[in-house]
Amino acid sequence: MKILVIGGGGREHALVWRLKQSASVEKIWCAPGNDGIAREATCIPLDLKSPVAAADLAANLGADLTIIGPELPLVLGVADEFASRGLALLGPAKSAARLEGSKIFAKRFLERHGIPTAVIYDIINKGQLFSASRAAPWPRVIKADGLCAGKGVLVTDSERQARAFIERLFDGKEFGDAGKQVLVEEALQGEELSYIILTDGEHFIPMAPARDHKRAYDNDQGPNTGGMGAYSTDSILPPALETEIVAKIVRPTLEGLRVEGIPYRGFLYFGLMLTAEGPKVLEYNCRLGDPETEAVLPRADFDFAEACRLAAVGTLAGFQANWRHGASVCVVIASEGYPVNPKMGAEIRGLEDAERVPGAVVFHAGTKREGSTFRTSGGRVLILSA
Ligand code: AMP
Ligand code: GLY
């Protein structure tokens, strides 16, 4: 099987690394990839905003399967473009990717299907006023409706902060159309869990459970980021909890999609809060998590490429996914100043030493090669997994 992976961060590096270990895989390309991925797969430039360019590339290469890493191409309809040309792709259609692309759509979907989630206090359209006088308690969570790369959510107990954040969302400079509508909801308390499934729309296999770490600094301090690290171990998901998550959240979601005529093939990420009242959905993502993937895939003990192929063609029934026992962890090495104003261009030393540590894998996210030297070229630079 010849596979094209779309994306160019640490998650896509982990995908390429795992896929290469499948006996059924003869060739892997990554578009656009990055200079670290280029050591393992042929990287090809690609504008992630163009579904047509992605489909042209897959067709020209003769890829048997295309796997989409990031949300943007999915929200823009890359799966629909591939389907219209009869090209095999793993990832949901535009109509289904709205579960991630619009938090208000996701919230309404959760409500329609009786799936546990935080209570909505308000939906505010640009130009409307934020009515802090409502009886709802603080802290509250303020969310931009659209895609904001992890920066569109504020949990606050300060009315002043809430107002200032909503003004920033509405002024359009930073968040564009993503901030045109704002959701205000209940702040849930508890520990978070990333529960990710691979589904053909009917059947699914769960990824090993993971928990990511979002604050930039040690001891849970500093701004929220796209993720500073993650770990995976079975003890964060006791069997009774998994049974409850599947019965109250996963099955009703797949059934809800089916009833609404929304086909879903791909990874579906349930961002959960484990509250005293049971698990509740914080968000859906229409893809694998980053950096959860870099922690989880090293535990995969099955033919991952075959599972992806079966999900893409709709025949995942009966597939058995085994996960290695024990624990895995990944740590993001970020540029100074991340996430607000990362400094780039610094030389990276010690890569080869890190790669020689038994059980460790180095995934590249924001690196650039100059001769034999790697330099930093993004906020999240490297992800070290073990
Ligand atoms: P989201 O983009 O919706 O995943 O939100 C990003 C992060 O904000 C989540 O991973 C949580 O840490 C936090 N968050 C989102 N919604 C809530 C909520 N209702 N209650 C508490 N924390 C939340
Ligand atoms: N690590 C959170 C996410 O991928 O959305």
Short mmCIF file of C-alpha atoms in Angstrom, two decimals, residues 4-8 29-33 42-46 48 57:
data_model
loop_
_atom_site.label_atom_id
_atom_site.label_comp_id
_atom_site.label_asym_id
_atom_site.label_seq_id
_atom_site.Cartn_x
_atom_site.Cartn_y
_atom_site.Cartn_z
CA LEU A 4 0.09 9.94 1.52
CA VAL A 5 0.01 11.64 4.93
CA ILE A 6 -1.15 15.26 4.95
CA GLY A 7 0.20 17.69 7.55
CA GLY A 8 3.61 18.70 8.80
CA TRP A 29 4.82 10.53 1.21
CA CYS A 30 4.11 13.44 3.52
CA ALA A 31 2.78 16.81 2.36
CA PRO A 32 4.03 19.31 3.26
CA GLY A 33 5.91 17.36 5.97
CA THR A 42 9.32 11.81 0.73
CA CYS A 43 8.04 15.29 1.55
CA ILE A 44 6.18 17.35 -1.04
CA PRO A 45 5.05 20.99 -0.69
CA LEU A 46 1.29 21.47 -0.31
CA LEU A 48 -3.18 22.82 3.37
CA LEU A 57 -1.33 15.38 -5.50
#
